[in-house]
XYZ file of C-alpha atoms in Angstrom:
607
model
C -37.515 -26.856 21.728
C -39.167 -25.933 25.064
C -37.842 -23.485 27.601
C -36.570 -26.241 29.895
C -34.185 -27.579 27.272
C -33.257 -24.312 25.493
C -29.637 -23.249 25.923
C -29.002 -20.078 27.858
C -28.573 -17.072 25.581
C -24.973 -16.038 24.921
C -23.943 -13.127 27.145
C -23.834 -9.791 25.355
C -20.419 -8.318 25.037
C -20.062 -4.973 26.787
C -20.402 -2.141 24.326
C -17.401 0.152 23.966
C -17.930 3.865 23.474
C -15.858 5.177 20.564
C -13.024 7.497 21.646
C -13.015 11.046 20.310
C -11.210 11.839 17.043
C -8.146 13.977 17.713
C -5.140 14.911 15.601
C -2.830 17.920 15.635
C -2.778 18.099 11.858
C -6.465 19.010 11.691
C -9.099 18.104 9.124
C -8.928 17.858 5.331
C -11.873 17.802 2.895
C -14.254 19.540 5.312
C -14.084 23.115 4.035
C -12.043 24.131 7.073
C -14.494 22.754 9.657
C -13.299 20.696 12.620
C -15.414 17.610 13.258
C -16.197 15.588 16.386
C -17.947 12.267 16.941
C -21.094 14.160 17.912
C -21.345 15.400 14.313
C -21.878 11.802 13.175
C -24.514 10.751 15.708
C -27.267 8.908 13.850
C -24.893 7.785 11.080
C -22.768 4.675 10.743
C -19.133 5.759 10.836
C -16.232 3.848 9.246
C -12.767 4.935 10.363
C -10.053 4.062 7.856
C -6.631 4.148 9.551
C -4.194 4.560 6.664
C -0.879 6.040 5.620
C -0.172 7.099 2.071
C 3.031 5.076 1.610
C 1.118 1.822 2.120
C -0.154 0.093 -1.020
C -2.548 -2.028 1.044
C -4.070 1.208 2.344
C -4.506 2.403 -1.238
C -6.265 -0.862 -2.067
C -8.716 -0.271 0.802
C -9.429 3.261 -0.438
C -10.545 1.706 -3.727
C -12.508 -1.054 -1.982
C -14.490 1.534 -0.009
C -15.587 3.657 -2.978
C -18.632 1.590 -3.964
C -19.795 1.247 -0.360
C -19.445 5.014 0.172
C -21.602 5.748 -2.851
C -24.223 3.089 -2.176
C -24.767 4.106 1.475
C -23.890 7.786 1.250
C -27.060 8.945 3.069
C -26.516 6.733 6.153
C -22.775 6.038 6.324
C -19.708 8.280 6.540
C -16.135 7.183 5.919
C -13.450 9.119 7.789
C -9.800 8.649 6.933
C -7.461 8.820 9.933
C -4.025 9.433 8.480
C -1.473 7.747 10.748
C 2.081 8.212 9.398
C 4.922 5.726 9.268
C 7.619 7.874 7.629
C 8.753 11.304 8.823
C 7.630 12.875 5.548
C 4.121 11.516 6.044
C 3.774 13.603 9.202
C 3.987 16.809 7.128
C 0.499 18.258 6.759
C 0.969 19.421 3.162
C 2.153 15.945 2.190
C -1.108 14.504 3.558
C -3.137 17.160 1.710
C -1.297 16.210 -1.482
C -1.896 12.491 -0.919
C -5.614 13.025 -0.375
C -5.847 14.704 -3.781
C -3.363 12.337 -5.457
C -5.378 9.236 -4.564
C -8.847 10.707 -5.049
C -9.970 10.508 -1.414
C -13.539 11.822 -1.432
C -14.278 11.834 2.287
C -13.017 13.811 5.303
C -9.528 12.965 6.565
C -8.160 13.605 10.039
C -4.414 14.280 9.965
C -3.036 12.563 13.083
C 0.769 13.038 12.894
C 1.353 11.955 16.502
C -0.824 8.808 16.211
C -3.111 10.023 19.006
C -6.303 8.513 17.594
C -4.390 5.416 16.417
C -3.416 4.774 20.065
C -6.906 5.532 21.398
C -8.344 2.809 19.162
C -5.456 0.374 19.885
C -4.657 0.031 16.174
C -1.652 -2.142 15.350
C -1.477 -2.294 11.556
C -2.005 -0.361 8.349
C -4.718 -0.480 7.100
C -7.321 -0.959 9.835
C -11.064 -0.271 9.542
C -13.204 0.467 12.610
C -17.010 0.555 12.431
C -18.960 2.796 14.855
C -22.730 2.494 15.109
C -25.182 5.447 14.970
C -25.181 5.646 18.778
C -21.408 6.059 18.975
C -20.286 2.528 19.935
C -17.497 0.513 18.319
C -19.022 -2.605 16.759
C -16.230 -4.042 14.604
C -12.536 -3.729 13.779
C -10.842 -5.232 10.713
C -7.122 -5.205 9.893
C -5.909 -5.607 6.320
C -7.619 -5.763 2.951
C -10.621 -7.646 1.672
C -13.112 -6.906 4.458
C -15.464 -4.495 2.701
C -17.939 -7.276 1.812
C -18.320 -8.029 5.541
C -18.485 -4.346 6.484
C -21.213 -3.660 3.945
C -23.323 -6.460 5.417
C -22.820 -4.914 8.862
C -23.739 -1.455 7.516
C -26.986 -2.863 6.137
C -27.783 -4.499 9.490
C -27.100 -1.245 11.337
C -29.314 0.678 8.922
C -32.225 -1.688 9.550
C -31.677 -1.833 13.319
C -31.401 1.905 13.861
C -34.172 2.722 11.402
C -36.438 0.574 13.563
C -35.163 2.205 16.787
C -35.521 5.702 15.379
C -31.813 6.416 15.893
C -30.824 6.563 12.200
C -30.273 9.978 10.655
C -30.162 10.226 6.868
C -28.659 13.079 4.889
C -25.591 14.435 3.143
C -22.150 13.814 4.596
C -19.548 16.382 5.693
C -17.260 16.006 2.637
C -16.293 19.288 0.968
C -14.146 18.866 -2.183
C -11.058 21.070 -2.566
C -10.916 23.725 -5.237
C -9.431 22.334 -8.489
C -6.028 23.637 -9.575
C -5.104 24.177 -13.228
C -1.787 22.502 -14.102
C -0.677 20.606 -17.221
C 0.362 17.643 -15.048
C -1.180 16.537 -11.762
C 0.957 14.312 -9.551
C 2.821 12.681 -12.450
C 4.357 9.285 -11.699
C 7.011 8.252 -14.229
C 8.495 9.564 -17.478
C 9.977 8.018 -20.618
C 12.083 9.663 -23.312
C 10.748 8.641 -26.718
C 13.014 8.116 -29.768
C 11.625 11.403 -31.123
C 13.158 13.265 -28.173
C 9.749 13.977 -26.695
C 8.724 12.804 -23.239
C 5.821 10.576 -22.313
C 4.622 11.109 -18.745
C 2.105 9.146 -16.674
C -0.271 11.857 -15.414
C -1.443 9.657 -12.598
C -4.150 11.672 -10.853
C -5.802 12.573 -14.172
C -5.612 8.937 -15.346
C -3.868 9.787 -18.623
C -0.524 9.814 -20.391
C 0.776 13.183 -21.550
C 3.239 13.639 -24.416
C 5.511 16.675 -24.033
C 7.893 18.414 -26.390
C 11.657 17.969 -25.719
C 11.492 21.056 -23.480
C 9.540 18.927 -20.996
C 6.835 21.585 -20.684
C 4.857 21.999 -23.893
C 1.930 19.578 -24.168
C 1.650 17.777 -27.516
C -1.321 15.515 -26.733
C -3.084 13.542 -24.043
C -3.561 9.799 -24.398
C -6.317 7.802 -22.733
C -9.914 8.700 -22.070
C -11.112 6.304 -19.409
C -8.505 3.674 -20.349
C -6.171 4.141 -17.360
C -6.543 4.465 -13.591
C -3.563 6.069 -11.867
C -0.960 4.843 -14.399
C 2.655 4.771 -13.259
C 5.592 3.021 -14.983
C 6.467 3.255 -18.674
C 8.934 1.275 -20.781
C 9.802 1.193 -24.482
C 9.468 -2.210 -26.154
C 11.591 -3.420 -29.090
C 8.449 -3.156 -31.228
C 8.411 0.610 -30.680
C 5.299 0.451 -28.507
C 5.254 1.705 -24.932
C 4.103 -0.595 -22.151
C 2.293 1.055 -19.248
C 1.763 -0.083 -15.658
C -1.968 0.658 -15.318
C -1.718 0.508 -11.559
C -5.238 0.759 -10.137
C -6.703 -1.249 -13.014
C -4.234 -4.048 -12.080
C -3.204 -4.356 -15.721
C -0.519 -3.712 -18.321
C -1.411 -1.845 -21.507
C 0.546 -0.919 -24.599
C 0.366 2.393 -26.440
C 1.480 2.851 -30.037
C 3.103 6.333 -30.105
C 2.448 6.572 -33.837
C -1.310 6.004 -33.651
C -2.221 6.418 -29.986
C -3.918 2.995 -30.038
C -4.177 1.454 -26.536
C -4.366 -2.299 -25.921
C -4.579 -4.303 -22.699
C -1.938 -7.042 -22.802
C -1.882 -8.387 -19.240
C -4.195 -8.532 -16.240
C -7.920 -9.032 -15.905
C -8.784 -5.812 -14.095
C -9.184 -7.771 -10.862
C -6.721 -7.631 -7.988
C -4.644 -10.769 -7.338
C -5.335 -12.594 -4.061
C -3.582 -15.490 -2.348
C -4.456 -18.745 -4.051
C -4.989 -17.236 -7.501
C -2.765 -18.372 -10.408
C 0.696 -16.797 -10.576
C 1.453 -17.742 -14.169
C -0.317 -18.395 -17.414
C -1.935 -16.490 -20.285
C -1.362 -12.839 -19.465
C -4.952 -11.751 -20.078
C -6.302 -14.456 -17.753
C -4.064 -13.903 -14.695
C -4.880 -11.265 -12.068
C -2.221 -8.671 -11.181
C -1.898 -6.427 -8.115
C -0.907 -2.763 -8.399
C 1.911 -2.985 -10.965
C 3.951 0.164 -10.245
C 6.793 0.099 -12.757
C 7.972 -1.829 -15.802
C 11.340 -2.359 -17.498
C 12.552 -4.275 -20.559
C 15.361 -6.628 -19.472
C 16.628 -10.013 -20.614
C 14.040 -10.261 -23.396
C 11.008 -9.748 -21.151
C 9.027 -7.018 -19.436
C 9.807 -7.011 -15.717
C 7.039 -5.770 -13.448
C 7.410 -4.198 -10.008
C 4.282 -5.771 -8.510
C 3.984 -3.458 -5.527
C 0.650 -4.866 -4.362
C 2.069 -8.308 -3.524
C 5.757 -7.445 -2.893
C 7.089 -9.392 -5.866
C 8.689 -9.072 -9.297
C 6.766 -10.625 -12.180
C 7.569 -10.862 -15.884
C 5.507 -10.553 -19.051
C 6.669 -12.184 -22.283
C 5.166 -10.432 -25.328
C 6.176 -13.327 -27.598
C 4.216 -15.968 -25.702
C 1.640 -13.648 -24.140
C 2.283 -15.078 -20.667
C 3.079 -13.763 -17.197
C 4.786 -15.419 -14.231
C 6.313 -14.637 -10.855
C 10.047 -14.000 -11.144
C 11.057 -13.171 -7.550
C 9.539 -12.767 -4.107
C 7.277 -14.786 -1.817
C 4.531 -12.150 -1.150
C 5.939 -11.725 2.373
C 6.837 -8.102 3.074
C 10.373 -7.363 4.203
C 14.009 -7.339 3.126
C 15.495 -10.787 2.546
C 18.147 -11.416 -0.090
C 19.056 -14.682 -1.796
C 17.526 -16.889 -4.492
C 14.607 -15.248 -6.276
C 12.059 -17.751 -4.969
C 13.072 -17.028 -1.358
C 13.618 -13.252 -1.476
C 11.325 -10.774 0.275
C 10.452 -7.348 -1.095
C 8.337 -4.495 0.255
C 6.412 -2.580 -2.401
C 8.972 -2.544 -5.228
C 8.104 0.671 -7.060
C 10.945 1.494 -9.458
C 12.979 -0.530 -11.982
C 15.995 0.220 -14.185
C 17.811 -2.235 -16.464
C 21.598 -1.936 -16.624
C 23.461 -4.748 -18.359
C 23.549 -7.801 -16.114
C 21.590 -6.107 -13.319
C 18.008 -5.001 -12.845
C 17.957 -2.248 -10.215
C 14.965 -2.026 -7.870
C 13.678 0.817 -5.701
C 12.123 -1.164 -2.837
C 10.101 1.610 -1.272
C 8.822 0.319 2.087
C 12.287 -0.913 3.127
C 13.824 2.381 1.926
C 16.216 0.216 -0.064
C 18.077 0.067 -3.362
C 18.298 -3.558 -4.493
C 19.137 -5.528 -7.618
C 18.622 -8.928 -9.184
C 21.258 -10.603 -11.327
C 20.838 -12.746 -14.434
C 21.105 -15.881 -12.306
C 18.053 -14.869 -10.293
C 19.773 -13.888 -7.040
C 18.498 -10.811 -5.190
C 20.966 -8.417 -3.520
C 20.656 -5.262 -1.405
C 22.947 -2.301 -2.034
C 21.399 0.226 0.392
C 18.830 -0.366 3.130
C 18.324 -2.683 6.079
C 14.604 -3.197 6.634
C 11.095 -1.874 7.093
C 11.729 0.474 10.000
C 15.065 2.197 9.343
C 15.253 5.208 7.062
C 16.662 8.712 6.827
C 18.950 10.876 4.701
C 22.571 9.901 5.186
C 25.394 9.724 2.639
C 28.547 7.637 2.814
C 29.285 3.936 2.643
C 26.280 1.981 1.423
C 26.235 -0.092 4.601
C 25.527 3.046 6.628
C 23.692 5.211 4.065
C 19.950 5.797 4.425
C 17.089 6.545 2.024
C 13.435 7.359 2.745
C 10.788 5.548 0.657
C 12.375 5.815 -2.823
C 10.014 5.285 -5.754
C 12.371 5.468 -8.736
C 15.783 4.375 -9.964
C 17.663 5.385 -13.128
C 20.756 3.748 -14.631
C 23.539 6.275 -15.357
C 26.126 6.004 -18.152
C 29.069 5.317 -15.811
C 27.431 2.232 -14.267
C 26.139 4.032 -11.192
C 22.452 4.608 -10.476
C 20.389 7.641 -9.547
C 17.707 7.040 -6.915
C 14.585 9.172 -6.743
C 14.629 9.429 -2.950
C 10.998 10.430 -2.763
C 10.331 11.260 0.879
C 13.722 12.979 1.258
C 12.867 15.252 -1.719
C 16.261 14.381 -3.170
C 18.070 12.717 -6.047
C 20.746 10.347 -4.727
C 23.526 8.380 -6.449
C 24.930 4.952 -5.640
C 28.251 3.916 -7.191
C 28.753 0.121 -7.206
C 32.468 0.599 -7.877
C 33.069 2.439 -4.583
C 30.030 1.429 -2.550
C 29.382 5.114 -1.824
C 26.072 6.982 -1.698
C 26.018 10.715 -2.423
C 23.359 13.350 -2.958
C 23.007 14.838 -6.433
C 20.237 17.345 -5.695
C 17.890 18.430 -2.922
C 14.836 20.707 -2.755
C 12.906 18.535 -5.144
C 9.305 17.699 -4.150
C 8.516 13.990 -3.957
C 10.580 12.912 -6.980
C 9.103 9.638 -8.206
C 11.249 8.862 -11.264
C 13.867 10.271 -13.616
C 15.039 9.764 -17.177
C 18.303 10.582 -18.948
C 18.422 13.195 -21.692
C 21.992 13.480 -22.960
C 24.192 14.830 -20.171
C 21.150 15.893 -18.164
C 18.657 14.029 -16.061
C 14.978 14.935 -16.131
C 13.288 14.336 -12.773
C 9.566 13.790 -12.240
C 8.781 16.190 -9.385
C 5.476 14.606 -8.564
C 4.262 16.986 -5.859
C 5.270 20.040 -7.924
C 3.416 18.636 -10.958
C 6.314 19.098 -13.366
C 9.481 17.731 -14.917
C 12.693 19.314 -13.640
C 15.888 19.227 -15.696
C 19.211 18.881 -13.864
C 22.749 18.671 -15.151
C 24.575 15.629 -13.861
C 27.437 17.044 -11.754
C 30.912 15.640 -11.932
C 31.051 15.484 -8.162
C 28.093 14.959 -5.835
C 27.275 17.083 -2.823
C 27.369 15.262 0.516
C 24.673 16.154 3.059
C 24.645 15.981 6.842
C 23.305 12.622 7.937
C 19.897 12.157 9.537
C 18.593 8.774 10.662
C 15.101 7.774 11.735
C 13.225 4.803 13.058
C 9.491 4.355 12.771
C 8.084 6.041 15.865
C 5.419 3.579 16.950
C 5.020 2.751 20.619
C 6.639 -0.594 21.365
C 4.582 -3.351 22.989
C 6.206 -4.271 26.281
C 6.438 -8.053 26.635
C 7.741 -10.289 29.378
C 10.914 -12.322 28.811
C 10.605 -15.999 28.002
C 7.487 -17.374 26.332
C 5.180 -15.059 24.397
C 1.815 -16.420 23.267
C 0.874 -15.029 19.845
C -2.826 -15.237 18.977
C -4.135 -14.059 15.622
C -7.846 -13.602 16.300
C -10.020 -14.469 13.333
C -13.762 -14.957 13.144
C -15.382 -15.520 9.768
C -17.864 -12.721 9.012
C -21.535 -13.456 9.565
C -22.879 -15.797 6.903
C -19.458 -17.306 6.186
C -17.433 -20.268 7.447
C -13.805 -21.341 7.161
C -12.996 -22.874 3.779
C -11.495 -26.290 4.545
C -12.267 -27.954 1.220
C -8.636 -28.141 0.147
C -6.872 -28.513 3.484
C -6.066 -25.990 6.226
C -7.810 -22.668 5.713
C -5.302 -20.592 7.691
C -1.599 -19.787 7.503
C 0.757 -18.032 9.904
C 4.333 -16.904 9.220
C 6.479 -15.393 11.992
C 9.968 -13.860 11.895
C 11.802 -11.010 13.614
C 14.300 -8.200 13.235
C 16.913 -8.860 14.443
C 16.542 -12.617 13.812
C 18.123 -13.274 17.234
C 15.022 -11.848 18.973
C 13.264 -15.193 18.422
C 14.942 -18.160 20.076
C 12.063 -20.379 18.990
C 8.655 -20.347 17.349
C 9.549 -18.668 14.056
C 8.650 -19.948 10.609
C 5.450 -21.039 8.876
C 2.489 -23.043 10.130
C -1.264 -23.471 9.709
C -2.443 -22.608 13.244
C -3.265 -18.981 14.035
C -1.538 -19.219 17.402
C 2.099 -19.749 18.308
C 4.265 -20.069 21.422
C 7.262 -17.834 20.807
C 10.491 -18.015 22.786
C 12.255 -14.678 23.212
C 16.016 -14.596 23.562
C 16.777 -13.004 26.960
C 19.886 -11.394 25.513
C 17.865 -9.287 23.043
C 15.839 -6.521 24.702
C 14.052 -5.010 21.726
C 13.205 -5.665 18.087
C 10.355 -6.034 15.631
C 8.107 -9.086 15.345
C 6.960 -9.721 11.753
C 3.673 -11.601 11.496
C 1.865 -12.576 8.290
C -1.537 -14.254 8.617
C -4.070 -15.514 6.097
C -7.516 -17.092 6.457
C -9.915 -18.280 3.762
C -13.694 -18.274 4.223
C -16.681 -19.052 2.024
C -20.326 -18.101 2.166
C -22.209 -20.582 4.327
C -25.261 -21.997 2.531
C -26.907 -22.397 5.930
C -26.837 -18.655 6.274
C -27.920 -17.817 2.744
C -26.674 -19.364 -0.490
C -24.948 -17.489 -3.261
C -25.882 -18.597 -6.748
C -23.892 -18.596 -9.941
C -25.031 -16.895 -13.114
C -26.350 -20.266 -14.320
C -28.585 -20.549 -11.268
C -26.718 -23.298 -9.398
C -25.396 -23.108 -5.874
C -21.901 -21.620 -5.804
C -20.526 -20.216 -2.555
C -18.473 -17.050 -2.918
C -15.062 -17.362 -1.248
C -12.919 -14.665 0.358
C -9.299 -14.355 1.482
C -8.411 -12.321 4.571
C -4.729 -11.408 4.808
C -2.652 -9.023 6.895
C 1.012 -8.389 7.689
C 2.076 -6.783 10.971
C 5.370 -5.333 12.098
C 5.053 -5.093 15.891
C 7.867 -3.303 17.763
C 8.610 -5.192 20.995
C 10.457 -4.185 24.161
C 11.282 -6.916 26.669
C 10.631 -5.824 30.272
C 10.030 -7.635 33.526
C 6.444 -6.397 33.852
C 5.486 -6.852 30.183
C 2.612 -8.941 28.836
C 2.956 -12.630 27.981
C 0.216 -12.690 25.313
C 0.071 -10.726 22.066
C -3.335 -10.726 20.323
C -3.623 -9.456 16.729
C -7.043 -9.119 15.100
C -7.264 -10.377 11.514
C -11.013 -9.934 11.029
C -13.885 -8.011 12.595
C -15.301 -9.028 15.975
C -18.527 -7.651 17.454
C -17.649 -5.170 20.134
C -13.974 -5.168 19.160
């Protein structure tokens, strides 16, 4: 094509200089050194905005590990910890989480969300890529973007190697000194028929069997078999089933022999569009956090996709039992209910109790499949308040234990407390405080043995006849609200398939958008599901503030025109990818607010 007929080149988008990294909590994993952007000049920098309550953030930590290792001499990952819950703003809690989840890069503790605001982040997790000259070149919200980021990293390496602006070398990560303890951030515990305890020693990727005193180690089980195991349940066969959380699997352990067997999950994380039922060893799972034997099946708290699943040992099959994969608190029939990282289960007769962590809720499902909420109202309300269940507050509970009188004990993790809910009276009381991130508990006669995860131990408490009531404290997530104009609000979810990919339209629409609000009255129109990534929303003028819940998904496949993937047999076979993100956007309706709300689902050059 000659110059006369060539199209004009696309205008270059203005480059944006990356804002400085600031946070009152200081730096972790740097040996005490404070870092600035200047320390990373000549390196590609990936900022991972995360918070340790968020299972999607934990997924991204795992996604980044291979990239970190492969490009360690040119690329540095920096975690920017941006808290949702009050407890997550405590510096020691962030230090603990960095060790608990094996974060092997520097982390900036930003309790006041200063850097979050500077980079206009709207969702956990979000990844921002900064080039070796200090300019923002991409921003990705949600999981599943590491394949696109690695391609960008490789392009930046080549570009800046040629320009002479690439600096190779070791990164700034300094590992903490190891601490000798028998347990390290244990997750859950089970009392065996022998009277001994089996504990998931999550950070050391093992199970530990303890004597009835809860302290003396009998043996360790698992050498490379588990990755951050959590929930444990005793099966009628006498075997123990284990939620092998980061391996996205269930395994059984024979206490008599120590033999370990994978019984469900493939080791791959479940993504939208994958099968949700079938032979257990052929169906992907997503961060199973707890397990319980109820109604002749193993029930699974599938935290990674906000659902309950079941596993049937007789047929060797799994299936979804409750939840839609949308994150939130919605009761009703199992197929329509919403959960938010269910993390604890306890069977009690005709009820299965659920610690629904991200909604700070205690919930239950009945034998007819209906989901109910006992305590908790939604994603953004939490605290420590006793009293009637309708007014009581929890803060990110991870465990629930059925008590002999029909009540339940809740491991109220971020309140460092053990709470009790009595269905007969509808009252919530506090059994014990001054625990440290309790994540589960198990009965032992007239005592309850609590897993004090952040104190690396089991703590034995006597169940009191009367509970101690505490002074109430309530919180709301302290994120700056987006000020919007009354009337019509244009919602745009911005998605651009990564370079070398195109939208996957082989089986119909490649995108999905679901919109709702808290309170529901905030939206007078425009809610519900659709396939377009834009929506005209009508705001009720009588409601001045609330939270907009947005769930978006887009599917893309490698574009043969930009380079063909090939299968192991040598034929053309495009690799396909799912991009998904949920947002909870606080809104405040004001006369001078904006009339358009853009949310970025995938990376954009110069974002």
